[in-house]
One Martini backbone bead per residue (centre of mass of N, CA, C, O) as a GRO file, in nm:
protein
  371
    1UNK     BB    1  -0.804   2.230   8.391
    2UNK     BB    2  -0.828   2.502   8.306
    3UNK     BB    3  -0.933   2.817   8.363
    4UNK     BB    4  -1.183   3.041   8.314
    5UNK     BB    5  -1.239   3.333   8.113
    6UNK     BB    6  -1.373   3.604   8.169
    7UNK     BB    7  -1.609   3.773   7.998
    8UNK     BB    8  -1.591   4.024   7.829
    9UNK     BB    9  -1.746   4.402   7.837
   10UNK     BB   10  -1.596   4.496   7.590
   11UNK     BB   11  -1.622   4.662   7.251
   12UNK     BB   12  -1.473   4.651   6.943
   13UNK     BB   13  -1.645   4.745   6.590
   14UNK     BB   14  -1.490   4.693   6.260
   15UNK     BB   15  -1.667   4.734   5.986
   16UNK     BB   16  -1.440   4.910   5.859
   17UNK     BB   17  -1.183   5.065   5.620
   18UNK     BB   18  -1.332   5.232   5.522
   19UNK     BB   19  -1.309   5.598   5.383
   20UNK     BB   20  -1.354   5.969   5.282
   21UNK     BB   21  -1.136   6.070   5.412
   22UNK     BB   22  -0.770   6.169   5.498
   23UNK     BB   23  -0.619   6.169   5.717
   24UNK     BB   24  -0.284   6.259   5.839
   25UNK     BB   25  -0.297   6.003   6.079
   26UNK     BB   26  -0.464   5.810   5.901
   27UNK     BB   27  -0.431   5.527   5.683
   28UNK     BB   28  -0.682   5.357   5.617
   29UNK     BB   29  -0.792   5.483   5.315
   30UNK     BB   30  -0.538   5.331   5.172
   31UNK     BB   31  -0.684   5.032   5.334
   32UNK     BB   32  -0.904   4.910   5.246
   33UNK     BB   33  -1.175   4.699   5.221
   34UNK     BB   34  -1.401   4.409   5.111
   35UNK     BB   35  -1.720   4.450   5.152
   36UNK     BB   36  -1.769   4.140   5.107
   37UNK     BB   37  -1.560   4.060   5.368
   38UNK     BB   38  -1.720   4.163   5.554
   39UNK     BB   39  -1.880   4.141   5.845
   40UNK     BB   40  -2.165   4.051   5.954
   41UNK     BB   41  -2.470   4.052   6.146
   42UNK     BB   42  -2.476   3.754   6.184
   43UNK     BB   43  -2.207   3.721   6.340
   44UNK     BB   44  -2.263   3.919   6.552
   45UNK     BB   45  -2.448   3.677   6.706
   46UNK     BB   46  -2.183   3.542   6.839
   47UNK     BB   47  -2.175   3.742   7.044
   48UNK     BB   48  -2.183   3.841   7.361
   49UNK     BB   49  -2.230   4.038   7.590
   50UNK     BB   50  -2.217   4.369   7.684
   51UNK     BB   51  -2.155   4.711   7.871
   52UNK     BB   52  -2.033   4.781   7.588
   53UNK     BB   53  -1.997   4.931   7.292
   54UNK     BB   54  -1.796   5.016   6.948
   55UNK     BB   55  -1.854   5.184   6.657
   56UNK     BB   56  -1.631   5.121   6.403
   57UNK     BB   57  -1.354   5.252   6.187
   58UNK     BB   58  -1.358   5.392   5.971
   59UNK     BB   59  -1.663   5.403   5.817
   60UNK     BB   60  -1.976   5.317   5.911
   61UNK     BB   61  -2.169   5.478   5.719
   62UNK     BB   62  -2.049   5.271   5.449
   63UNK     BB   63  -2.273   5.101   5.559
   64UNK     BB   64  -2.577   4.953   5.448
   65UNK     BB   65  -2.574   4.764   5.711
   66UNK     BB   66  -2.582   4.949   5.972
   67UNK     BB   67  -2.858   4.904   6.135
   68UNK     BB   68  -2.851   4.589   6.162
   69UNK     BB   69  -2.569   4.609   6.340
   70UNK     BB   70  -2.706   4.785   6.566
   71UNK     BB   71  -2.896   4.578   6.639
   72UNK     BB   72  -2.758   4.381   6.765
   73UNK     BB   73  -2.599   4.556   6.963
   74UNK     BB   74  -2.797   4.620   7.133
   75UNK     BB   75  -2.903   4.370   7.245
   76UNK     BB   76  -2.567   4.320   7.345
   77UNK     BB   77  -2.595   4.580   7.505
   78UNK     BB   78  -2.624   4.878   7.749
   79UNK     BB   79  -2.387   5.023   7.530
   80UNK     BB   80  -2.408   5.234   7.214
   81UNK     BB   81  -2.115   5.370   7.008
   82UNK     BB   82  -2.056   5.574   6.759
   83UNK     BB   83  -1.828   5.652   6.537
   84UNK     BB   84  -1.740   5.934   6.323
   85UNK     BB   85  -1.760   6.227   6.095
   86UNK     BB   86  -2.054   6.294   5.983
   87UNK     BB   87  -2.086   6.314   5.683
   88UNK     BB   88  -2.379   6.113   5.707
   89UNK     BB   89  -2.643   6.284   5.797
   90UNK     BB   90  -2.902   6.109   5.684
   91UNK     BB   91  -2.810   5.814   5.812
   92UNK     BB   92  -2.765   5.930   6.092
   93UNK     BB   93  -3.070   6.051   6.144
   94UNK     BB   94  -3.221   5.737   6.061
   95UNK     BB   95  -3.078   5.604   6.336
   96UNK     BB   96  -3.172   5.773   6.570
   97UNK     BB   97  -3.492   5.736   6.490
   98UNK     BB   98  -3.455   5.420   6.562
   99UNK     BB   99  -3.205   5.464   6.787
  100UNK     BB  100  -3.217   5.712   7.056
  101UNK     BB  101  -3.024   5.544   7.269
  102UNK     BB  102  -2.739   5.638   7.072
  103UNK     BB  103  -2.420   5.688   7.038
  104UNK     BB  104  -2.256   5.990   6.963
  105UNK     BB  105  -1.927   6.039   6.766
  106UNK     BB  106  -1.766   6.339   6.609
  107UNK     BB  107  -1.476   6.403   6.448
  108UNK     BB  108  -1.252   6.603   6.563
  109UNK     BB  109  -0.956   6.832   6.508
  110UNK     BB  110  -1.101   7.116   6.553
  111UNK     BB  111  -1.187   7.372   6.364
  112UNK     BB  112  -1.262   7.469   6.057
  113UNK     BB  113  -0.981   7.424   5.945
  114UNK     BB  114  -0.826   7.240   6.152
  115UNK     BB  115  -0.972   7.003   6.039
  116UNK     BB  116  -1.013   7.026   5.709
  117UNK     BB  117  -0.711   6.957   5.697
  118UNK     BB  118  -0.650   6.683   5.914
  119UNK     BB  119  -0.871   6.515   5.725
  120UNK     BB  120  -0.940   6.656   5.369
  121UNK     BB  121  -1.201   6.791   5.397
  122UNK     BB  122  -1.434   7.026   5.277
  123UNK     BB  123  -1.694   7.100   5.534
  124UNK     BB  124  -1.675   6.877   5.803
  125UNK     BB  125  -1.743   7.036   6.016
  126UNK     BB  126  -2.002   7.169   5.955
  127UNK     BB  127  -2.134   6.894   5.952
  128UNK     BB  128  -2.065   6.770   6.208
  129UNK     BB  129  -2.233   7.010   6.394
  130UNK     BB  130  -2.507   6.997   6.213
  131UNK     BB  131  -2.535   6.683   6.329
  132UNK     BB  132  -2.564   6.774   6.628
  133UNK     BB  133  -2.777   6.957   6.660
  134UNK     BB  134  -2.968   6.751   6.500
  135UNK     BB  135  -2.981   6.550   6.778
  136UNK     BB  136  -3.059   6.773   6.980
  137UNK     BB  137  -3.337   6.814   6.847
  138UNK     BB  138  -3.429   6.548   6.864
  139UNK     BB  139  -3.308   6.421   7.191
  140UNK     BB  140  -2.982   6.283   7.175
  141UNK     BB  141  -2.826   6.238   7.442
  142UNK     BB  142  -2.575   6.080   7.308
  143UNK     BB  143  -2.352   6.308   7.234
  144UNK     BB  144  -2.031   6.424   7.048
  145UNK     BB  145  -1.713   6.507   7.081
  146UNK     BB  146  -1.345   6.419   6.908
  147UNK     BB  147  -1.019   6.455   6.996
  148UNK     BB  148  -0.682   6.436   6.800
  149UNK     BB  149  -0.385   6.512   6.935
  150UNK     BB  150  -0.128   6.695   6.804
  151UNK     BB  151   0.096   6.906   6.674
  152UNK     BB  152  -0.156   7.085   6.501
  153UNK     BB  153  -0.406   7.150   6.732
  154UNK     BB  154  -0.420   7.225   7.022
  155UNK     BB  155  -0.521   7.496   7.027
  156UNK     BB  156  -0.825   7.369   6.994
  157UNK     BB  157  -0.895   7.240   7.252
  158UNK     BB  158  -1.011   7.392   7.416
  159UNK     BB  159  -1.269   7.549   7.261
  160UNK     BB  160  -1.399   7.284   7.227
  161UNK     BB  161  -1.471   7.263   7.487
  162UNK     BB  162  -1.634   7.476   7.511
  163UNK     BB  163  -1.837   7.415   7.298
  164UNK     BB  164  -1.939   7.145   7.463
  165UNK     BB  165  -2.057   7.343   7.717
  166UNK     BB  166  -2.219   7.509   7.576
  167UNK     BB  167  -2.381   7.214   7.433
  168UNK     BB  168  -2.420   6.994   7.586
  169UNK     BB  169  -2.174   6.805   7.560
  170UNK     BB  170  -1.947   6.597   7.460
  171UNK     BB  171  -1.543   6.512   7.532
  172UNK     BB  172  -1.315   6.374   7.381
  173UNK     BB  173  -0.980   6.206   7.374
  174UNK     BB  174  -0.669   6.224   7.214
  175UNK     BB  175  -0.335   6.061   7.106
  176UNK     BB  176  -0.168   5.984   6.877
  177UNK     BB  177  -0.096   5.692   6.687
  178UNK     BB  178   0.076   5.357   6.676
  179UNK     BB  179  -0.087   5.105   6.414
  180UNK     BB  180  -0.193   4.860   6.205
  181UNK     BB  181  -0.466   5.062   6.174
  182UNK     BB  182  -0.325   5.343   6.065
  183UNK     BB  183  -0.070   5.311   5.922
  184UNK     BB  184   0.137   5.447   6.159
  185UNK     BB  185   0.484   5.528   6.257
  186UNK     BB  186   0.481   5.915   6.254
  187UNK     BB  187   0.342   5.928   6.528
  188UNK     BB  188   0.484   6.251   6.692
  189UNK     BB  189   0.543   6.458   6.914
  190UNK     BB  190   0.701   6.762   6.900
  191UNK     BB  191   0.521   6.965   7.079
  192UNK     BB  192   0.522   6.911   7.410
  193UNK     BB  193   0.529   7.176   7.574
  194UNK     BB  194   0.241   7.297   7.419
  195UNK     BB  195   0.050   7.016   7.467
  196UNK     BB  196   0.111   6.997   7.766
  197UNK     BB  197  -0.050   7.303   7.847
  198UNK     BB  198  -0.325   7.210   7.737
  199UNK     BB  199  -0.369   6.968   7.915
  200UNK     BB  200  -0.362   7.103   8.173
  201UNK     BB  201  -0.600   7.322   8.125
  202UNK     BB  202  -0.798   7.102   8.100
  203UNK     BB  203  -0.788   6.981   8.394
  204UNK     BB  204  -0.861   7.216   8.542
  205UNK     BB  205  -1.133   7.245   8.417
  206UNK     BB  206  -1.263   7.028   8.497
  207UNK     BB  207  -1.212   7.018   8.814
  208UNK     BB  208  -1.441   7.271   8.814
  209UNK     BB  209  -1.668   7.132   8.787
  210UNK     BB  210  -1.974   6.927   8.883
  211UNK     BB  211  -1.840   6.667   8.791
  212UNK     BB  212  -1.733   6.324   8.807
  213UNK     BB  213  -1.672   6.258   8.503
  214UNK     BB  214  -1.433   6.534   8.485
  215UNK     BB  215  -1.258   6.412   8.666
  216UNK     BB  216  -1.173   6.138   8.544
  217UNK     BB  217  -1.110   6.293   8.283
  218UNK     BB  218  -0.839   6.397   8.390
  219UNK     BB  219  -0.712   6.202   8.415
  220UNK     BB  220  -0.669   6.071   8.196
  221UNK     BB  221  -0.538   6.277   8.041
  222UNK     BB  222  -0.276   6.266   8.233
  223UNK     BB  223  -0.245   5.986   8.051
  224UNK     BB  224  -0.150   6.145   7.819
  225UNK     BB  225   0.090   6.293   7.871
  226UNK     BB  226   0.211   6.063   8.014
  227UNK     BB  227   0.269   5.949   7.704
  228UNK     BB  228   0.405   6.173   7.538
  229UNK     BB  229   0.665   6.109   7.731
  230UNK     BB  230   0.680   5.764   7.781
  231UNK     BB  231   0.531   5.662   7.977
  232UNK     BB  232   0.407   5.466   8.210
  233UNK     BB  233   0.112   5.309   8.258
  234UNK     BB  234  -0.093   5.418   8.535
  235UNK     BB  235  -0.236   5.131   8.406
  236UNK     BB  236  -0.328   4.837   8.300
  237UNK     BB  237  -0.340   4.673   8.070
  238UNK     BB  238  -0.627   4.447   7.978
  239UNK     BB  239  -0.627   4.326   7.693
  240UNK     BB  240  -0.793   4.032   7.639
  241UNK     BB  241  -1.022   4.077   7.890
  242UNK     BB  242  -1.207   4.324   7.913
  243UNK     BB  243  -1.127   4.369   7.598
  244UNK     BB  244  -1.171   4.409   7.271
  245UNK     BB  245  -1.132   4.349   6.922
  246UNK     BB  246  -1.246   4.350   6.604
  247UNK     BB  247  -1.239   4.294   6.269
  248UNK     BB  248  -1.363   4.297   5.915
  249UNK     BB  249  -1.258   3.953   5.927
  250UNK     BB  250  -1.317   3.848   6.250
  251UNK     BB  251  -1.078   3.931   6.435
  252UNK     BB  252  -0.935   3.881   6.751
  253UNK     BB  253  -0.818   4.148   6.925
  254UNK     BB  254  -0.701   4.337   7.217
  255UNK     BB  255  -0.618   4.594   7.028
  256UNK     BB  256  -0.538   4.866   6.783
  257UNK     BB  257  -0.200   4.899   6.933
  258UNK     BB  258  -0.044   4.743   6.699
  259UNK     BB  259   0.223   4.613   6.630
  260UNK     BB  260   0.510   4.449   6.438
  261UNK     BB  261   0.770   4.518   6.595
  262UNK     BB  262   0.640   4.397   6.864
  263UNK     BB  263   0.362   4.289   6.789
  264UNK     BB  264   0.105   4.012   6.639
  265UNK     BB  265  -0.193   3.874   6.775
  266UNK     BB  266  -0.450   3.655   6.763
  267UNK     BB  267  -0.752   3.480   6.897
  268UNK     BB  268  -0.913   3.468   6.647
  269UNK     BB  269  -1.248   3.353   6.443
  270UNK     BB  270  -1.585   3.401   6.418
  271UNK     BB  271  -1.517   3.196   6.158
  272UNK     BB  272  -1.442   2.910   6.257
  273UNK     BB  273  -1.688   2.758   6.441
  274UNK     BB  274  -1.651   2.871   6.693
  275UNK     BB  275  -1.704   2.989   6.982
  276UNK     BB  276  -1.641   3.251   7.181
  277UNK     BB  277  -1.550   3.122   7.415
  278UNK     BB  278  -1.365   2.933   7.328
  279UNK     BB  279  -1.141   3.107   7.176
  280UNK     BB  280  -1.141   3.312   7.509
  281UNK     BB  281  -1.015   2.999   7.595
  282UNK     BB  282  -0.777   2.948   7.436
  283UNK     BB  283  -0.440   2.911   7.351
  284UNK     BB  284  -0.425   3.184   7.156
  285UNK     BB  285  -0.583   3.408   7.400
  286UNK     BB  286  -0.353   3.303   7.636
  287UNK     BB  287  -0.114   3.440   7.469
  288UNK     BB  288  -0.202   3.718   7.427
  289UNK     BB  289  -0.205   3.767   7.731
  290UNK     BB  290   0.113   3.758   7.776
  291UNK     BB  291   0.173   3.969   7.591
  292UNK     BB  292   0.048   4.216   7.726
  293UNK     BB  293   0.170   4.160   8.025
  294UNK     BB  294   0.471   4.300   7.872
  295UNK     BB  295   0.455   4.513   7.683
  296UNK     BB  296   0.604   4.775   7.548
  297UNK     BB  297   0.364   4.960   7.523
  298UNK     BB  298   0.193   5.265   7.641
  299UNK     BB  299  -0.064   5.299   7.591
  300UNK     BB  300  -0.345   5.516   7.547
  301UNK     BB  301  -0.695   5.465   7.566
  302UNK     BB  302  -1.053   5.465   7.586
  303UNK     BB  303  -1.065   5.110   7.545
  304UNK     BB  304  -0.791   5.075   7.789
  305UNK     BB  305  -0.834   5.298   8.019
  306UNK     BB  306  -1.154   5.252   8.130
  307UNK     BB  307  -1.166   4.942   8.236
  308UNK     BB  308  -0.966   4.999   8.456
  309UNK     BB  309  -1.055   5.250   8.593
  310UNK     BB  310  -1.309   5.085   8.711
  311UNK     BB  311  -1.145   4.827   8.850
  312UNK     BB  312  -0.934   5.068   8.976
  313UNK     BB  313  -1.069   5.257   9.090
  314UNK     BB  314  -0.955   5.405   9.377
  315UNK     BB  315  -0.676   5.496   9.199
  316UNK     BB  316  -0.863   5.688   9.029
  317UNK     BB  317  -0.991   5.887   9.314
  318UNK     BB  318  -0.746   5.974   9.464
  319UNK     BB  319  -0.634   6.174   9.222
  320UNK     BB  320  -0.946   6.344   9.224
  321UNK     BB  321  -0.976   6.422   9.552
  322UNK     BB  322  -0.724   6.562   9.551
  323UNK     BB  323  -0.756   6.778   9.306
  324UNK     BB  324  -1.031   6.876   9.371
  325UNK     BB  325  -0.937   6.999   9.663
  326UNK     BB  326  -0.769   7.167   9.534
  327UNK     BB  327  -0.941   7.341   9.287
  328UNK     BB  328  -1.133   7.440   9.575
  329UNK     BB  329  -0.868   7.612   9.719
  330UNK     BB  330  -0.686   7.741   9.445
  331UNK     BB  331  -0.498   7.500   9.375
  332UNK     BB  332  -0.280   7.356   9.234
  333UNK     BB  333  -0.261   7.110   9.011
  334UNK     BB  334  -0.136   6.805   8.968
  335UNK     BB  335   0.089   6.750   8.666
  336UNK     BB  336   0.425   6.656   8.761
  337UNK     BB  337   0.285   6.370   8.796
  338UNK     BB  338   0.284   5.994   8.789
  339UNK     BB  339   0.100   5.749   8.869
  340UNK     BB  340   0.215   5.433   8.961
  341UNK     BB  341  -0.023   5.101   8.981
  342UNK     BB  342  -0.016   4.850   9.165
  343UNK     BB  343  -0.149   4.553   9.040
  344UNK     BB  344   0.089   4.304   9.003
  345UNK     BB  345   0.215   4.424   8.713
  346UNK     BB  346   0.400   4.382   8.494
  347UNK     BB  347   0.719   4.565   8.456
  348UNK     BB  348   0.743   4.582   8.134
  349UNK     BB  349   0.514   4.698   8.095
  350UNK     BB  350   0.546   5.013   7.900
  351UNK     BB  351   0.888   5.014   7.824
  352UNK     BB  352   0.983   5.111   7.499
  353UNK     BB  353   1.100   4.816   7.496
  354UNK     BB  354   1.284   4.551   7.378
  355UNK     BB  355   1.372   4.518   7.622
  356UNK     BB  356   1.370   4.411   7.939
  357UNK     BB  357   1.297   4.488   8.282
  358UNK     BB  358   1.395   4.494   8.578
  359UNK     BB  359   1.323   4.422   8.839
  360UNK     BB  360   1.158   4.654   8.981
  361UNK     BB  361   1.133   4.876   8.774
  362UNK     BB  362   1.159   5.238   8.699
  363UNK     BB  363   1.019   5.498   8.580
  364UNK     BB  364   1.094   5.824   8.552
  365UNK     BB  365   0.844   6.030   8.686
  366UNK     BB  366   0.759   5.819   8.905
  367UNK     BB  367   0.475   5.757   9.168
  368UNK     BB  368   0.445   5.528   9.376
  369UNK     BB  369   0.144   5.384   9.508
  370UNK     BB  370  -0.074   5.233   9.716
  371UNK     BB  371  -0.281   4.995   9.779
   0.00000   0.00000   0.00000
């Protein structure tokens, strides 16, 4: 009898493909949901607990049972975050007056033209911002924004940094991606030796910092860089063990960055009458996991490389230790190599090829370091 399969830590919730915004990055907005047909908070109390949850869309506050939504999540989740364009201000700060304990996350893509020209609404910005500063003045600690850097943002990436530290507030990045969530085949960094500039600058700042989670922000973006030039992943993806994807008809994916062209297999669905421990061990969701293990794509998301961070700590410690102490010394941060952490991970995986790699095969300007 197969061995069971420890049940994942994290979650994203896809309450809608619904949104208001038209963003030029993700076409989710002309690939609707049919509300009648979306998950209902019934259905998400079969879900078991987890140490973090995600509620994201499209814009999930276009769910009008977004409340109930979120009731479910808090009591199964250690720690529950909502992402936003921040659009619904009176929705979004009726949600956070009855679980101030919430995290909210509001999609900026820069300062306010270069936002609201890459998002499609005019206003956005300035929405909001004044709905984070009103989280702010609630007492709504877990609050801030995030960036998905383009070809045509990043100039706005550091600006933003320093605005959410002098608010006091969180800074998330992203570099967009290509897959059957954004309904985008053509997000591709052109000016790459710009944007890697920006991203250079942005973790010598953090690493200047006081705080030892803007020092692992810095590996994270450095896991940026080397995605935008096409490395392989630097910690292995292990979507469909430690985290997975929910969408709004109830399917079970290991992550929202699968394309049609490499491969997409779902491990079942929450409506189909299994309990979720079955499905999670199903022989469906163990194929999931072989897909996975040798997967051709190196995505870095904050989803599946967050998980990874944690569980081999140590690796990205090692590289946090030397460049803080290289920063704290007024030394270059080490920013021209990307440590590759064997830890045991096909050698295919990540390799952004049809064909296999050959075995023990390594990316040119990767350094692998010991375990």
């Amino acid at each position: 009898m197969p061995m069971k399969v420890s049940l994942p830590t994290d979650i994203s919730v896809i309450t809608t493909y619904r949104c208001q915004m038209r963003c030029k990055m993700c076409s989710i907005w002309q690939n609707p949901t049919d509300s009648k047909q979306e998950i209902t908070p019934a259905e998400l109390e079969r879900l078991p607990r987890f140490k973090f949850s995600n509620i994201t869309g499209g814009e999930p506050f276009l769910r009008q049972d977004i409340e109930d939504i979120v009731d479910v999540m808090m009591r199964k989740s250690d720690r529950v975050v909502i992402s936003t364009s921040g659009w619904h201000k009176d929705r979004i700060l009726a949600l956070a007056k009855r679980f101030p304990k919430i995290g909210i996350r509001v999609s900026m893509e820069g300062l306010s033209q270069c936002n609201d020209d890459l998002r499609g609404r005019s206003g956005g910005f300035d929405r909001g911002l004044g709905l984070l500063l009103e989280l702010k003045r609630m007492g709504v600690k877990d609050i801030g924004f995030g960036q998905t850097v383009s070809s045509k943002n990043s100039h706005d990436l550091l600006p933003l940094y320093e605005l959410s530290r002098n608010l006091g507030m969180e800074f998330a990045t992203a570099s967009f991606h290509n897959s059957f969530y954004f309904h985008k085949g053509d997000n591709w960094i052109q000016n790459k030796d710009e944007v890697t500039k920006n991203f250079e600058e942005l973790i010598k700042r953090l690493l200047e910092e006081n705080s030892p989670k803007a020092w692992f922000r810095a590996f994270f973006n450095l896991g940026l860089i080397n995605y935008i030039h096409g490395g392989r992943r630097m910690l292995p993806c292990e979507a469909g063990s430690v985290n997975f994807f929910l969408d709004p008809y109830g399917e079970i994916y290991p992550c929202n960055g699968l394309e049609e062209r490499y491969w997409k297999k779902s491990m079942g669905n929450i409506r189909s009458g299994k309990s979720f421990e079955e499905i999670w061990n199903s022989p469906e969701a163990a194929e999931v996991r072989t897909c996975v293990g040798s997967c051709a794509k190196n995505c870095w998301m904050v989803g599946t490389a967050a998980p990874v961070m944690k569980k081999y700590f140590r690796h990205p410690a090692t590289w946090v230790a030397r460049n803080k102490l290289r920063s704290m010394l007024g030394q270059p941060v080490d920013v021209s190599t990307f440590p590759w952490f064997d830890v045991g991970q096909d050698p295919r995986q990540g390799d952004l090829r049809s064909e296999p790699l050959s075995e023990g095969a390594e990316v040119a300007n990767r350094e692998a370091l010991p375990l």
